[in-house]
């Protein structure tokens, strides 16, 4: 059974940093691209970042470029999102999602974690 | 960026009746090289993450009931639930992955029982 379990969310002040983790199991992690998708409470979905199986392809939505860094450790079956210079508009549930099709980040996303809530507020 | 516009924002349908949700992209999501539409549909129930229902515009994900059907090509797409069940109450999102690695979602359609 595929499982994705996010952790690391919480309440943080604007300008501070947070690191999210996603522990994967039930599939061959190194074979698939992975993504982070966020959802502000009661709002829609926004793709944040994607990474290929070997870190060779990485991309971000414009609003987080230069502030967020996605990474993965295939030996630990884990995905990460380092979030720096956080803003109130970054407040959201952050979901880790598995790419269905490919080792490169293309989509769609066939498995999602339960999400971890990041609240940016003073 | 490709903008995805869903309609309606919300929909109330009687049990057993048909529900239709539309999604329009600001540019074509059809790749001519493989003749595939890079369009997916997700279902999200309260307190849960999204669940993939349909990909390549019309391919049902494993385990998804056959009352869910995706159709369309290019810029205009439809998700149809042929006979609404109580467990189908949810928010439905369309998603284009043509501009991969990036992807964009529609704002969602809330489906309720009339």
PDB file of C-alpha atoms in Angstrom:
ATOM      1  CA  UNK A   1       0.000   0.000   0.000  1.00  0.00           C
ATOM      2  CA  UNK A   2       1.373   3.376  -1.020  1.00  0.00           C
ATOM      3  CA  UNK A   3       1.736   5.779   1.890  1.00  0.00           C
ATOM      4  CA  UNK A   4       2.954   9.346   1.965  1.00  0.00           C
ATOM      5  CA  UNK A   5       3.278  10.952   5.388  1.00  0.00           C
ATOM      6  CA  UNK A   6       4.124  14.628   5.690  1.00  0.00           C
ATOM      7  CA  UNK A   7       5.564  16.270   8.786  1.00  0.00           C
ATOM      8  CA  UNK A   8       7.186  19.513   9.848  1.00  0.00           C
ATOM      9  CA  UNK A   9       4.289  21.945   9.595  1.00  0.00           C
ATOM     10  CA  UNK A  10       3.371  24.397  12.311  1.00  0.00           C
ATOM     11  CA  UNK A  11       2.997  28.033  13.278  1.00  0.00           C
ATOM     12  CA  UNK A  12       5.867  30.291  12.222  1.00  0.00           C
ATOM     13  CA  UNK A  13       6.412  34.030  12.116  1.00  0.00           C
ATOM     14  CA  UNK A  14       6.801  35.878   8.808  1.00  0.00           C
ATOM     15  CA  UNK A  15      10.364  35.830   7.565  1.00  0.00           C
ATOM     16  CA  UNK A  16      11.256  32.615   9.380  1.00  0.00           C
ATOM     17  CA  UNK A  17      11.977  29.165   7.972  1.00  0.00           C
ATOM     18  CA  UNK A  18      10.423  25.719   8.101  1.00  0.00           C
ATOM     19  CA  UNK A  19      11.399  22.351   6.626  1.00  0.00           C
ATOM     20  CA  UNK A  20       8.740  19.882   5.547  1.00  0.00           C
ATOM     21  CA  UNK A  21       9.393  16.175   5.145  1.00  0.00           C
ATOM     22  CA  UNK A  22       7.472  13.440   3.371  1.00  0.00           C
ATOM     23  CA  UNK A  23       8.139   9.787   4.172  1.00  0.00           C
ATOM     24  CA  UNK A  24       7.197   7.440   1.342  1.00  0.00           C
ATOM     25  CA  UNK A  25       6.504   3.721   1.445  1.00  0.00           C
ATOM     26  CA  UNK A  26       4.766   1.022  -0.564  1.00  0.00           C
ATOM     27  CA  UNK A  27       6.421   1.810  -3.901  1.00  0.00           C
ATOM     28  CA  UNK A  28       9.895   2.152  -5.394  1.00  0.00           C
ATOM     29  CA  UNK A  29      10.487   5.782  -4.446  1.00  0.00           C
ATOM     30  CA  UNK A  30      13.529   6.294  -6.650  1.00  0.00           C
ATOM     31  CA  UNK A  31      11.514   5.409  -9.775  1.00  0.00           C
ATOM     32  CA  UNK A  32       9.129   8.354  -9.552  1.00  0.00           C
ATOM     33  CA  UNK A  33       9.104  12.105  -9.652  1.00  0.00           C
ATOM     34  CA  UNK A  34       7.506  13.811  -6.675  1.00  0.00           C
ATOM     35  CA  UNK A  35       5.680  17.072  -6.084  1.00  0.00           C
ATOM     36  CA  UNK A  36       4.540  19.463  -3.383  1.00  0.00           C
ATOM     37  CA  UNK A  37       1.038  20.912  -3.791  1.00  0.00           C
ATOM     38  CA  UNK A  38      -0.521  23.364  -1.362  1.00  0.00           C
ATOM     39  CA  UNK A  39      -4.049  24.380  -0.470  1.00  0.00           C
ATOM     40  CA  UNK A  40      -4.948  27.406   1.615  1.00  0.00           C
ATOM     41  CA  UNK A  41      -7.771  26.507   4.043  1.00  0.00           C
ATOM     42  CA  UNK A  42     -11.050  26.411   2.131  1.00  0.00           C
ATOM     43  CA  UNK A  43      -9.360  27.302  -1.147  1.00  0.00           C
ATOM     44  CA  UNK A  44      -8.126  25.615  -4.315  1.00  0.00           C
ATOM     45  CA  UNK A  45      -5.012  23.645  -5.162  1.00  0.00           C
ATOM     46  CA  UNK A  46      -1.682  25.178  -6.166  1.00  0.00           C
ATOM     47  CA  UNK A  47       1.309  23.218  -7.475  1.00  0.00           C
ATOM     48  CA  UNK A  48       4.396  24.385  -5.577  1.00  0.00           C
ATOM     49  CA  UNK A  49       7.348  22.338  -6.777  1.00  0.00           C
ATOM     50  CA  UNK A  50       8.377  19.125  -8.524  1.00  0.00           C
ATOM     51  CA  UNK A  51      11.534  17.041  -8.642  1.00  0.00           C
ATOM     52  CA  UNK A  52      12.668  14.220 -10.892  1.00  0.00           C
ATOM     53  CA  UNK A  53      13.866  10.851  -9.634  1.00  0.00           C
ATOM     54  CA  UNK A  54      17.513  11.903  -9.672  1.00  0.00           C
ATOM     55  CA  UNK A  55      17.224  15.619  -8.788  1.00  0.00           C
ATOM     56  CA  UNK A  56      18.047  16.425 -12.397  1.00  0.00           C
ATOM     57  CA  UNK A  57      14.817  18.332 -13.052  1.00  0.00           C
ATOM     58  CA  UNK A  58      13.513  20.733 -10.428  1.00  0.00           C
ATOM     59  CA  UNK A  59      10.981  23.506 -10.822  1.00  0.00           C
ATOM     60  CA  UNK A  60       8.936  25.883  -8.672  1.00  0.00           C
ATOM     61  CA  UNK A  61       5.916  28.058  -9.007  1.00  0.00           C
ATOM     62  CA  UNK A  62       6.990  31.689  -9.460  1.00  0.00           C
ATOM     63  CA  UNK A  63       5.780  32.864  -6.046  1.00  0.00           C
ATOM     64  CA  UNK A  64       8.228  30.605  -4.180  1.00  0.00           C
ATOM     65  CA  UNK A  65      11.264  30.742  -6.472  1.00  0.00           C
ATOM     66  CA  UNK A  66      14.337  31.822  -4.521  1.00  0.00           C
ATOM     67  CA  UNK A  67      12.650  31.063  -1.179  1.00  0.00           C
ATOM     68  CA  UNK A  68      11.751  27.358  -1.304  1.00  0.00           C
ATOM     69  CA  UNK A  69      14.032  24.407  -2.089  1.00  0.00           C
ATOM     70  CA  UNK A  70      12.808  20.925  -2.924  1.00  0.00           C
ATOM     71  CA  UNK A  71      15.060  17.916  -2.421  1.00  0.00           C
ATOM     72  CA  UNK A  72      14.877  14.172  -2.009  1.00  0.00           C
ATOM     73  CA  UNK A  73      16.896  11.366  -0.461  1.00  0.00           C
ATOM     74  CA  UNK A  74      16.178   8.142  -2.318  1.00  0.00           C
ATOM     75  CA  UNK A  75      18.133   6.106   0.242  1.00  0.00           C
ATOM     76  CA  UNK A  76      15.705   7.313   2.921  1.00  0.00           C
ATOM     77  CA  UNK A  77      12.581   7.272   0.706  1.00  0.00           C
ATOM     78  CA  UNK A  78      12.017  10.876   1.658  1.00  0.00           C
ATOM     79  CA  UNK A  79      11.036  14.164   0.024  1.00  0.00           C
ATOM     80  CA  UNK A  80      11.722  17.561   1.536  1.00  0.00           C
ATOM     81  CA  UNK A  81      10.710  21.189   1.145  1.00  0.00           C
ATOM     82  CA  UNK A  82      12.889  23.845   2.746  1.00  0.00           C
ATOM     83  CA  UNK A  83      10.849  27.016   3.078  1.00  0.00           C
ATOM     84  CA  UNK A  84      12.677  30.269   3.840  1.00  0.00           C
ATOM     85  CA  UNK A  85      11.488  33.871   4.135  1.00  0.00           C
ATOM     86  CA  UNK A  86       7.960  32.680   4.767  1.00  0.00           C
ATOM     87  CA  UNK A  87       5.050  35.033   4.072  1.00  0.00           C
ATOM     88  CA  UNK A  88       1.496  35.062   5.360  1.00  0.00           C
ATOM     89  CA  UNK A  89       0.309  34.062   1.898  1.00  0.00           C
ATOM     90  CA  UNK A  90       2.267  30.793   2.236  1.00  0.00           C
ATOM     91  CA  UNK A  91      -0.248  29.656   4.866  1.00  0.00           C
ATOM     92  CA  UNK A  92      -1.716  26.395   3.584  1.00  0.00           C
ATOM     93  CA  UNK A  93      -1.909  22.659   3.865  1.00  0.00           C
ATOM     94  CA  UNK A  94       1.133  21.256   2.064  1.00  0.00           C
ATOM     95  CA  UNK A  95       0.639  17.926   0.334  1.00  0.00           C
ATOM     96  CA  UNK A  96       3.326  15.579  -0.884  1.00  0.00           C
ATOM     97  CA  UNK A  97       2.188  13.892  -4.110  1.00  0.00           C
ATOM     98  CA  UNK A  98       3.548  11.072  -6.245  1.00  0.00           C
ATOM     99  CA  UNK A  99       3.776  11.457  -9.999  1.00  0.00           C
ATOM    100  CA  UNK A 100       1.722   8.787 -11.681  1.00  0.00           C
ATOM    101  CA  UNK A 101       3.488   8.525 -14.954  1.00  0.00           C
ATOM    102  CA  UNK A 102       7.114   9.163 -14.812  1.00  0.00           C
ATOM    103  CA  UNK A 103      10.508   9.603 -13.302  1.00  0.00           C
ATOM    104  CA  UNK A 104      10.397  13.216 -14.476  1.00  0.00           C
ATOM    105  CA  UNK A 105       7.917  15.627 -12.907  1.00  0.00           C
ATOM    106  CA  UNK A 106       5.022  15.627 -15.336  1.00  0.00           C
ATOM    107  CA  UNK A 107       1.808  14.551 -13.679  1.00  0.00           C
ATOM    108  CA  UNK A 108      -0.833  13.670 -12.857  1.00  0.00           C
ATOM    109  CA  UNK A 109      -0.521  12.836  -9.185  1.00  0.00           C
ATOM    110  CA  UNK A 110      -1.891   9.436  -8.197  1.00  0.00           C
ATOM    111  CA  UNK A 111      -1.130   9.365  -4.469  1.00  0.00           C
ATOM    112  CA  UNK A 112      -1.260  12.194  -1.974  1.00  0.00           C
ATOM    113  CA  UNK A 113      -0.351  12.459   1.681  1.00  0.00           C
ATOM    114  CA  UNK A 114      -2.787  13.757   4.272  1.00  0.00           C
ATOM    115  CA  UNK A 115      -1.023  17.097   4.307  1.00  0.00           C
ATOM    116  CA  UNK A 116       0.711  19.206   6.924  1.00  0.00           C
ATOM    117  CA  UNK A 117      -0.539  22.662   7.874  1.00  0.00           C
ATOM    118  CA  UNK A 118       1.827  25.608   7.690  1.00  0.00           C
ATOM    119  CA  UNK A 119       0.564  28.784   9.332  1.00  0.00           C
ATOM    120  CA  UNK A 120       2.563  31.956   8.852  1.00  0.00           C
ATOM    121  CA  UNK A 121       1.470  34.617  11.293  1.00  0.00           C
ATOM    122  CA  UNK A 122       2.911  37.080  13.760  1.00  0.00           C
TER     123      UNK A 122
ATOM    124  CA  UNK B   1       0.609  30.161 -17.554  1.00  0.00           C
ATOM    125  CA  UNK B   2      -2.318  28.011 -18.581  1.00  0.00           C
ATOM    126  CA  UNK B   3      -5.448  29.122 -16.742  1.00  0.00           C
ATOM    127  CA  UNK B   4      -8.102  26.516 -15.978  1.00  0.00           C
ATOM    128  CA  UNK B   5     -11.674  27.750 -15.682  1.00  0.00           C
ATOM    129  CA  UNK B   6     -14.232  25.433 -14.135  1.00  0.00           C
ATOM    130  CA  UNK B   7     -17.992  25.769 -14.227  1.00  0.00           C
ATOM    131  CA  UNK B   8     -20.211  25.845 -12.354  1.00  0.00           C
ATOM    132  CA  UNK B   9     -18.714  26.829  -8.997  1.00  0.00           C
ATOM    133  CA  UNK B  10     -21.305  24.673  -7.282  1.00  0.00           C
ATOM    134  CA  UNK B  11     -23.889  22.159  -8.370  1.00  0.00           C
ATOM    135  CA  UNK B  12     -26.809  20.419  -6.663  1.00  0.00           C
ATOM    136  CA  UNK B  13     -28.074  17.214  -8.243  1.00  0.00           C
ATOM    137  CA  UNK B  14     -30.653  14.661  -7.119  1.00  0.00           C
ATOM    138  CA  UNK B  15     -29.536  11.151  -6.229  1.00  0.00           C
ATOM    139  CA  UNK B  16     -29.486   8.969  -9.334  1.00  0.00           C
ATOM    140  CA  UNK B  17     -29.355  11.932 -11.697  1.00  0.00           C
ATOM    141  CA  UNK B  18     -26.513  13.052 -13.933  1.00  0.00           C
ATOM    142  CA  UNK B  19     -23.939  15.619 -12.843  1.00  0.00           C
ATOM    143  CA  UNK B  20     -21.814  17.491 -15.363  1.00  0.00           C
ATOM    144  CA  UNK B  21     -18.785  19.636 -14.571  1.00  0.00           C
ATOM    145  CA  UNK B  22     -16.944  21.655 -17.197  1.00  0.00           C
ATOM    146  CA  UNK B  23     -13.336  22.764 -17.448  1.00  0.00           C
ATOM    147  CA  UNK B  24     -11.826  25.079 -20.036  1.00  0.00           C
ATOM    148  CA  UNK B  25      -8.124  25.741 -20.495  1.00  0.00           C
ATOM    149  CA  UNK B  26      -6.726  29.042 -21.764  1.00  0.00           C
ATOM    150  CA  UNK B  27      -4.666  27.147 -24.330  1.00  0.00           C
ATOM    151  CA  UNK B  28      -4.709  23.646 -25.735  1.00  0.00           C
ATOM    152  CA  UNK B  29      -3.425  20.859 -23.475  1.00  0.00           C
ATOM    153  CA  UNK B  30      -3.241  18.393 -26.365  1.00  0.00           C
ATOM    154  CA  UNK B  31       0.225  17.221 -27.338  1.00  0.00           C
ATOM    155  CA  UNK B  32       0.226  16.519 -31.064  1.00  0.00           C
ATOM    156  CA  UNK B  33       3.278  14.253 -30.760  1.00  0.00           C
ATOM    157  CA  UNK B  34       1.344  11.607 -28.796  1.00  0.00           C
ATOM    158  CA  UNK B  35      -2.239  12.814 -29.316  1.00  0.00           C
ATOM    159  CA  UNK B  36      -2.815  12.930 -25.564  1.00  0.00           C
ATOM    160  CA  UNK B  37      -4.652  15.558 -23.595  1.00  0.00           C
ATOM    161  CA  UNK B  38      -2.709  16.403 -20.438  1.00  0.00           C
ATOM    162  CA  UNK B  39      -5.824  16.840 -18.316  1.00  0.00           C
ATOM    163  CA  UNK B  40      -6.826  15.143 -15.060  1.00  0.00           C
ATOM    164  CA  UNK B  41      -9.754  15.253 -12.671  1.00  0.00           C
ATOM    165  CA  UNK B  42      -9.586  14.882  -8.891  1.00  0.00           C
ATOM    166  CA  UNK B  43     -12.215  14.410  -6.179  1.00  0.00           C
ATOM    167  CA  UNK B  44     -11.669  15.925  -2.743  1.00  0.00           C
ATOM    168  CA  UNK B  45     -13.905  15.090   0.200  1.00  0.00           C
ATOM    169  CA  UNK B  46     -13.854  17.182   3.402  1.00  0.00           C
ATOM    170  CA  UNK B  47     -10.755  16.631   5.488  1.00  0.00           C
ATOM    171  CA  UNK B  48      -9.132  14.428   2.847  1.00  0.00           C
ATOM    172  CA  UNK B  49      -6.475  14.943   0.193  1.00  0.00           C
ATOM    173  CA  UNK B  50      -7.473  14.952  -3.467  1.00  0.00           C
ATOM    174  CA  UNK B  51      -8.033  11.607  -5.163  1.00  0.00           C
ATOM    175  CA  UNK B  52      -7.151  11.050  -8.815  1.00  0.00           C
ATOM    176  CA  UNK B  53     -10.222  10.019 -10.836  1.00  0.00           C
ATOM    177  CA  UNK B  54      -9.354  10.580 -14.503  1.00  0.00           C
ATOM    178  CA  UNK B  55      -6.139  11.252 -16.439  1.00  0.00           C
ATOM    179  CA  UNK B  56      -5.314  11.779 -20.129  1.00  0.00           C
ATOM    180  CA  UNK B  57      -8.769  13.454 -20.113  1.00  0.00           C
ATOM    181  CA  UNK B  58     -10.682  10.183 -20.323  1.00  0.00           C
ATOM    182  CA  UNK B  59      -8.728   7.323 -18.693  1.00  0.00           C
ATOM    183  CA  UNK B  60     -10.296   6.195 -15.453  1.00  0.00           C
ATOM    184  CA  UNK B  61      -7.876   5.514 -12.603  1.00  0.00           C
ATOM    185  CA  UNK B  62      -7.912   1.979 -11.234  1.00  0.00           C
ATOM    186  CA  UNK B  63     -10.756   1.431  -8.791  1.00  0.00           C
ATOM    187  CA  UNK B  64     -12.784   4.467  -9.876  1.00  0.00           C
ATOM    188  CA  UNK B  65     -16.435   3.544 -10.522  1.00  0.00           C
ATOM    189  CA  UNK B  66     -17.500   3.579 -14.151  1.00  0.00           C
ATOM    190  CA  UNK B  67     -20.186   6.168 -13.441  1.00  0.00           C
ATOM    191  CA  UNK B  68     -17.329   8.706 -13.655  1.00  0.00           C
ATOM    192  CA  UNK B  69     -16.484   9.626 -17.253  1.00  0.00           C
ATOM    193  CA  UNK B  70     -14.075  12.203 -18.611  1.00  0.00           C
ATOM    194  CA  UNK B  71     -14.369  13.638 -22.103  1.00  0.00           C
ATOM    195  CA  UNK B  72     -13.151  16.477 -24.284  1.00  0.00           C
ATOM    196  CA  UNK B  73     -10.044  17.530 -26.151  1.00  0.00           C
ATOM    197  CA  UNK B  74      -7.914  20.585 -26.757  1.00  0.00           C
ATOM    198  CA  UNK B  75      -9.325  23.262 -24.479  1.00  0.00           C
ATOM    199  CA  UNK B  76     -12.767  21.983 -23.431  1.00  0.00           C
ATOM    200  CA  UNK B  77     -13.325  19.114 -21.037  1.00  0.00           C
ATOM    201  CA  UNK B  78     -16.168  17.559 -19.068  1.00  0.00           C
ATOM    202  CA  UNK B  79     -16.460  15.282 -16.057  1.00  0.00           C
ATOM    203  CA  UNK B  80     -19.763  13.426 -15.985  1.00  0.00           C
ATOM    204  CA  UNK B  81     -21.166  11.406 -13.108  1.00  0.00           C
ATOM    205  CA  UNK B  82     -23.886   9.337 -14.718  1.00  0.00           C
ATOM    206  CA  UNK B  83     -25.943   8.474 -11.632  1.00  0.00           C
ATOM    207  CA  UNK B  84     -25.100  10.491  -8.550  1.00  0.00           C
ATOM    208  CA  UNK B  85     -24.501   8.565  -5.338  1.00  0.00           C
ATOM    209  CA  UNK B  86     -24.393  10.029  -1.831  1.00  0.00           C
ATOM    210  CA  UNK B  87     -20.672   9.290  -1.570  1.00  0.00           C
ATOM    211  CA  UNK B  88     -19.960  11.490  -4.592  1.00  0.00           C
ATOM    212  CA  UNK B  89     -20.541  14.669  -2.577  1.00  0.00           C
ATOM    213  CA  UNK B  90     -17.191  16.422  -2.839  1.00  0.00           C
ATOM    214  CA  UNK B  91     -15.257  19.187  -4.556  1.00  0.00           C
ATOM    215  CA  UNK B  92     -13.962  18.299  -8.013  1.00  0.00           C
ATOM    216  CA  UNK B  93     -10.865  19.865  -9.571  1.00  0.00           C
ATOM    217  CA  UNK B  94      -9.522  19.732 -13.092  1.00  0.00           C
ATOM    218  CA  UNK B  95      -5.752  19.842 -13.559  1.00  0.00           C
ATOM    219  CA  UNK B  96      -3.611  20.494 -16.620  1.00  0.00           C
ATOM    220  CA  UNK B  97      -0.135  18.991 -16.680  1.00  0.00           C
ATOM    221  CA  UNK B  98       0.691  20.009 -20.243  1.00  0.00           C
ATOM    222  CA  UNK B  99       3.089  22.661 -18.941  1.00  0.00           C
ATOM    223  CA  UNK B 100       5.029  20.134 -16.900  1.00  0.00           C
ATOM    224  CA  UNK B 101       6.868  20.172 -14.558  1.00  0.00           C
ATOM    225  CA  UNK B 102       4.385  22.887 -13.629  1.00  0.00           C
ATOM    226  CA  UNK B 103       0.683  22.263 -13.475  1.00  0.00           C
ATOM    227  CA  UNK B 104      -2.372  24.351 -12.791  1.00  0.00           C
ATOM    228  CA  UNK B 105      -5.731  23.505 -11.287  1.00  0.00           C
ATOM    229  CA  UNK B 106      -9.230  24.803 -11.735  1.00  0.00           C
ATOM    230  CA  UNK B 107     -10.815  26.544  -8.753  1.00  0.00           C
ATOM    231  CA  UNK B 108     -13.037  23.564  -8.039  1.00  0.00           C
ATOM    232  CA  UNK B 109     -16.710  22.670  -8.317  1.00  0.00           C
ATOM    233  CA  UNK B 110     -18.640  21.821  -5.166  1.00  0.00           C
ATOM    234  CA  UNK B 111     -21.126  19.000  -5.797  1.00  0.00           C
ATOM    235  CA  UNK B 112     -24.042  18.542  -3.409  1.00  0.00           C
ATOM    236  CA  UNK B 113     -27.224  16.510  -3.203  1.00  0.00           C
ATOM    237  CA  UNK B 114     -30.432  18.320  -4.142  1.00  0.00           C
TER     238      UNK B 114
END
